[in-house]
PDB file of C-alpha atoms in Angstrom:
ATOM      1  CA  UNK N 935      93.830 124.253 -45.517  1.00  0.00           C
ATOM      2  CA  UNK N 936      93.988 126.128 -42.223  1.00  0.00           C
ATOM      3  CA  UNK N 937      96.862 125.117 -39.977  1.00  0.00           C
ATOM      4  CA  UNK N 938      95.719 125.734 -36.430  1.00  0.00           C
ATOM      5  CA  UNK N 939      96.510 122.681 -34.309  1.00  0.00           C
ATOM      6  CA  UNK N 940      99.604 120.657 -33.547  1.00  0.00           C
ATOM      7  CA  UNK N 941      97.995 117.690 -35.315  1.00  0.00           C
ATOM      8  CA  UNK N 942      98.149 119.677 -38.553  1.00  0.00           C
ATOM      9  CA  UNK N 943     101.957 119.787 -38.642  1.00  0.00           C
ATOM     10  CA  UNK N 944     103.224 116.990 -36.382  1.00  0.00           C
ATOM     11  CA  UNK N 945     105.103 113.929 -37.578  1.00  0.00           C
ATOM     12  CA  UNK N 946     102.937 110.852 -37.097  1.00  0.00           C
ATOM     13  CA  UNK N 947     105.114 108.048 -38.448  1.00  0.00           C
ATOM     14  CA  UNK N 948     107.799 107.972 -35.764  1.00  0.00           C
ATOM     15  CA  UNK N 949     110.729 105.698 -35.165  1.00  0.00           C
ATOM     16  CA  UNK N 950     110.545 104.527 -31.559  1.00  0.00           C
ATOM     17  CA  UNK N 951     112.332 102.229 -29.150  1.00  0.00           C
ATOM     18  CA  UNK N 952     110.934 100.204 -26.286  1.00  0.00           C
ATOM     19  CA  UNK N 953     112.128  99.996 -22.693  1.00  0.00           C
ATOM     20  CA  UNK N 954     114.499  97.089 -23.433  1.00  0.00           C
ATOM     21  CA  UNK N 955     116.576  99.132 -25.912  1.00  0.00           C
ATOM     22  CA  UNK N 956     120.163 100.040 -25.178  1.00  0.00           C
ATOM     23  CA  UNK N 957     122.132 103.195 -25.761  1.00  0.00           C
ATOM     24  CA  UNK N 958     123.813 101.339 -28.643  1.00  0.00           C
ATOM     25  CA  UNK N 959     120.391 100.720 -30.242  1.00  0.00           C
ATOM     26  CA  UNK N 960     119.538 104.410 -29.924  1.00  0.00           C
ATOM     27  CA  UNK N 961     122.943 105.563 -31.177  1.00  0.00           C
ATOM     28  CA  UNK N 962     122.671 103.332 -34.256  1.00  0.00           C
ATOM     29  CA  UNK N 963     119.101 104.457 -34.972  1.00  0.00           C
ATOM     30  CA  UNK N 964     119.932 108.151 -34.673  1.00  0.00           C
ATOM     31  CA  UNK N 965     122.974 107.771 -36.905  1.00  0.00           C
ATOM     32  CA  UNK N 966     121.280 105.600 -39.562  1.00  0.00           C
ATOM     33  CA  UNK N 967     118.056 107.620 -39.791  1.00  0.00           C
ATOM     34  CA  UNK N 968     119.479 111.112 -39.077  1.00  0.00           C
ATOM     35  CA  UNK N 969     117.040 111.829 -36.266  1.00  0.00           C
ATOM     36  CA  UNK N 970     117.573 113.794 -33.058  1.00  0.00           C
ATOM     37  CA  UNK N 971     114.741 112.563 -30.824  1.00  0.00           C
ATOM     38  CA  UNK N 972     113.577 109.023 -30.126  1.00  0.00           C
ATOM     39  CA  UNK N 973     110.380 108.390 -28.185  1.00  0.00           C
ATOM     40  CA  UNK N 974     110.529 105.347 -25.921  1.00  0.00           C
ATOM     41  CA  UNK N 975     107.179 103.569 -25.911  1.00  0.00           C
ATOM     42  CA  UNK N 976     105.735 100.579 -24.082  1.00  0.00           C
ATOM     43  CA  UNK N 977     104.974  98.178 -26.964  1.00  0.00           C
ATOM     44  CA  UNK N 978     102.022  96.602 -25.136  1.00  0.00           C
ATOM     45  CA  UNK N 979     100.151  99.785 -24.279  1.00  0.00           C
ATOM     46  CA  UNK N 980     101.577 102.322 -26.745  1.00  0.00           C
ATOM     47  CA  UNK N 981     102.154 104.666 -23.802  1.00  0.00           C
ATOM     48  CA  UNK N 982     104.983 107.142 -24.011  1.00  0.00           C
ATOM     49  CA  UNK N 983     107.655 106.432 -21.401  1.00  0.00           C
ATOM     50  CA  UNK N 984     109.986 109.272 -22.317  1.00  0.00           C
ATOM     51  CA  UNK N 985     112.208 110.704 -25.025  1.00  0.00           C
ATOM     52  CA  UNK N 986     115.884 110.227 -25.672  1.00  0.00           C
ATOM     53  CA  UNK N 987     117.376 113.342 -27.192  1.00  0.00           C
ATOM     54  CA  UNK N 988     120.543 113.505 -29.234  1.00  0.00           C
ATOM     55  CA  UNK N 989     121.935 115.953 -26.696  1.00  0.00           C
ATOM     56  CA  UNK N 990     121.393 113.510 -23.803  1.00  0.00           C
ATOM     57  CA  UNK N 991     122.784 110.626 -25.853  1.00  0.00           C
ATOM     58  CA  UNK N 992     125.947 112.533 -26.762  1.00  0.00           C
ATOM     59  CA  UNK N 993     126.474 113.621 -23.149  1.00  0.00           C
ATOM     60  CA  UNK N 994     126.165 110.013 -22.010  1.00  0.00           C
ATOM     61  CA  UNK N 995     128.567 108.764 -24.680  1.00  0.00           C
ATOM     62  CA  UNK N 996     131.090 111.464 -23.782  1.00  0.00           C
ATOM     63  CA  UNK N 997     130.847 110.453 -20.125  1.00  0.00           C
ATOM     64  CA  UNK N 998     131.366 106.786 -21.027  1.00  0.00           C
ATOM     65  CA  UNK N 999     134.376 107.716 -23.152  1.00  0.00           C
ATOM     66  CA  UNK N1000     135.839 109.751 -20.329  1.00  0.00           C
ATOM     67  CA  UNK N1001     135.256 107.028 -17.725  1.00  0.00           C
ATOM     68  CA  UNK N1002     136.115 103.904 -19.734  1.00  0.00           C
ATOM     69  CA  UNK N1003     137.948 104.924 -22.919  1.00  0.00           C
ATOM     70  CA  UNK N1004     137.337 104.270 -26.591  1.00  0.00           C
ATOM     71  CA  UNK N1005     138.068 100.555 -26.402  1.00  0.00           C
ATOM     72  CA  UNK N1006     135.200  99.955 -23.945  1.00  0.00           C
ATOM     73  CA  UNK N1007     132.652 102.318 -25.511  1.00  0.00           C
ATOM     74  CA  UNK N1008     130.623  99.834 -27.556  1.00  0.00           C
ATOM     75  CA  UNK N1009     130.426  97.355 -24.661  1.00  0.00           C
ATOM     76  CA  UNK N1010     129.311 100.128 -22.280  1.00  0.00           C
ATOM     77  CA  UNK N1011     126.746 101.395 -24.820  1.00  0.00           C
ATOM     78  CA  UNK N1012     125.275  97.878 -24.944  1.00  0.00           C
ATOM     79  CA  UNK N1013     125.075  97.784 -21.135  1.00  0.00           C
ATOM     80  CA  UNK N1014     123.345 101.147 -20.767  1.00  0.00           C
ATOM     81  CA  UNK N1015     119.536 100.960 -21.069  1.00  0.00           C
ATOM     82  CA  UNK N1016     117.731 103.897 -22.663  1.00  0.00           C
ATOM     83  CA  UNK N1017     115.403 103.945 -19.650  1.00  0.00           C
ATOM     84  CA  UNK N1018     118.362 105.145 -17.569  1.00  0.00           C
ATOM     85  CA  UNK N1019     118.890 108.246 -19.690  1.00  0.00           C
ATOM     86  CA  UNK N1020     115.538 109.229 -21.200  1.00  0.00           C
ATOM     87  CA  UNK N1021     113.727 112.379 -20.235  1.00  0.00           C
ATOM     88  CA  UNK N1022     110.616 110.895 -18.633  1.00  0.00           C
ATOM     89  CA  UNK N1023     109.241 114.278 -17.533  1.00  0.00           C
ATOM     90  CA  UNK N1024     108.953 115.966 -20.914  1.00  0.00           C
ATOM     91  CA  UNK N1025     105.844 117.968 -21.531  1.00  0.00           C
ATOM     92  CA  UNK N1026     103.302 116.580 -23.985  1.00  0.00           C
ATOM     93  CA  UNK N1027     100.261 117.983 -25.741  1.00  0.00           C
ATOM     94  CA  UNK N1028      97.272 116.528 -27.543  1.00  0.00           C
ATOM     95  CA  UNK N1029      96.597 116.810 -31.277  1.00  0.00           C
ATOM     96  CA  UNK N1030      94.158 119.691 -30.739  1.00  0.00           C
ATOM     97  CA  UNK N1031      96.704 121.925 -28.980  1.00  0.00           C
ATOM     98  CA  UNK N1032      96.731 125.320 -30.718  1.00  0.00           C
ATOM     99  CA  UNK N1033      99.880 126.035 -32.709  1.00  0.00           C
ATOM    100  CA  UNK N1034     100.081 129.455 -31.040  1.00  0.00           C
ATOM    101  CA  UNK N1035     100.592 127.770 -27.656  1.00  0.00           C
ATOM    102  CA  UNK N1036     103.042 125.232 -29.025  1.00  0.00           C
ATOM    103  CA  UNK N1037     105.172 127.890 -30.694  1.00  0.00           C
ATOM    104  CA  UNK N1038     105.280 129.728 -27.343  1.00  0.00           C
ATOM    105  CA  UNK N1039     106.548 126.497 -25.746  1.00  0.00           C
ATOM    106  CA  UNK N1040     109.405 126.297 -28.257  1.00  0.00           C
ATOM    107  CA  UNK N1041     110.272 129.967 -27.795  1.00  0.00           C
ATOM    108  CA  UNK N1042     110.208 129.731 -23.987  1.00  0.00           C
ATOM    109  CA  UNK N1043     112.051 126.414 -23.612  1.00  0.00           C
ATOM    110  CA  UNK N1044     115.208 124.983 -25.058  1.00  0.00           C
ATOM    111  CA  UNK N1045     113.575 121.762 -26.169  1.00  0.00           C
ATOM    112  CA  UNK N1046     113.736 120.666 -29.786  1.00  0.00           C
ATOM    113  CA  UNK N1047     110.619 118.528 -29.658  1.00  0.00           C
ATOM    114  CA  UNK N1048     107.245 118.146 -28.041  1.00  0.00           C
ATOM    115  CA  UNK N1049     105.475 114.798 -27.920  1.00  0.00           C
ATOM    116  CA  UNK N1050     101.809 114.460 -28.805  1.00  0.00           C
ATOM    117  CA  UNK N1051      99.808 111.937 -26.795  1.00  0.00           C
ATOM    118  CA  UNK N1052      96.164 110.980 -26.410  1.00  0.00           C
ATOM    119  CA  UNK N1053      94.188 111.080 -23.152  1.00  0.00           C
ATOM    120  CA  UNK N1054      95.636 107.681 -22.111  1.00  0.00           C
ATOM    121  CA  UNK N1055      99.226 108.809 -22.707  1.00  0.00           C
ATOM    122  CA  UNK N1056      99.660 106.842 -25.935  1.00  0.00           C
ATOM    123  CA  UNK N1057     102.070 108.383 -28.405  1.00  0.00           C
ATOM    124  CA  UNK N1058     100.313 109.983 -31.392  1.00  0.00           C
ATOM    125  CA  UNK N1059     103.178 111.941 -32.882  1.00  0.00           C
ATOM    126  CA  UNK N1060     105.822 114.556 -32.293  1.00  0.00           C
ATOM    127  CA  UNK N1061     106.258 118.162 -33.291  1.00  0.00           C
ATOM    128  CA  UNK N1062     109.767 119.552 -33.611  1.00  0.00           C
ATOM    129  CA  UNK N1063     111.351 122.892 -34.254  1.00  0.00           C
ATOM    130  CA  UNK N1064     111.995 121.587 -37.784  1.00  0.00           C
ATOM    131  CA  UNK N1065     108.232 121.180 -38.264  1.00  0.00           C
ATOM    132  CA  UNK N1066     107.836 124.882 -37.497  1.00  0.00           C
ATOM    133  CA  UNK N1067     110.604 125.798 -39.924  1.00  0.00           C
ATOM    134  CA  UNK N1068     108.811 123.764 -42.637  1.00  0.00           C
ATOM    135  CA  UNK N1069     105.542 125.523 -41.760  1.00  0.00           C
ATOM    136  CA  UNK N1070     107.264 128.893 -41.984  1.00  0.00           C
ATOM    137  CA  UNK N1071     108.756 127.981 -45.382  1.00  0.00           C
ATOM    138  CA  UNK N1072     105.309 126.951 -46.684  1.00  0.00           C
ATOM    139  CA  UNK N1073     103.702 130.143 -45.434  1.00  0.00           C
ATOM    140  CA  UNK N1074     106.441 132.274 -46.983  1.00  0.00           C
ATOM    141  CA  UNK N1075     106.094 130.487 -50.323  1.00  0.00           C
ATOM    142  CA  UNK N1076     102.314 131.058 -50.405  1.00  0.00           C
ATOM    143  CA  UNK N1077     102.849 134.800 -49.907  1.00  0.00           C
ATOM    144  CA  UNK N1078     104.821 135.142 -53.154  1.00  0.00           C
TER     145      UNK N1078
END
């Protein structure tokens, strides 16, 4: 099987949140499922609204801790909506994007993920740096 397009290696079955989710919801999901990126999707249209990264979540939690202390953290996490802290301007590609271009994106940017959307902006999947590491491992194994 030739691996040429982002659709060949992307993760399709994603855990997502909607625009009503809180930072607490995201924190719990990341911790329970050991994930680092959560797409935020409009449940009615399936359109991608943005991505919450682990890095952004941790920075927000650290700021809340600094401002309000440990005793108020959970309450503040429940008050903070993910829509306030997502990256709504992340680049996206379609499933036919060539892997050569996508790997250049990862090498040129410090992002750990790239969302995959259709022509209407509906989330189709996500490709991460881990997907490329898995691809590299598969290619190395087939050489030996």
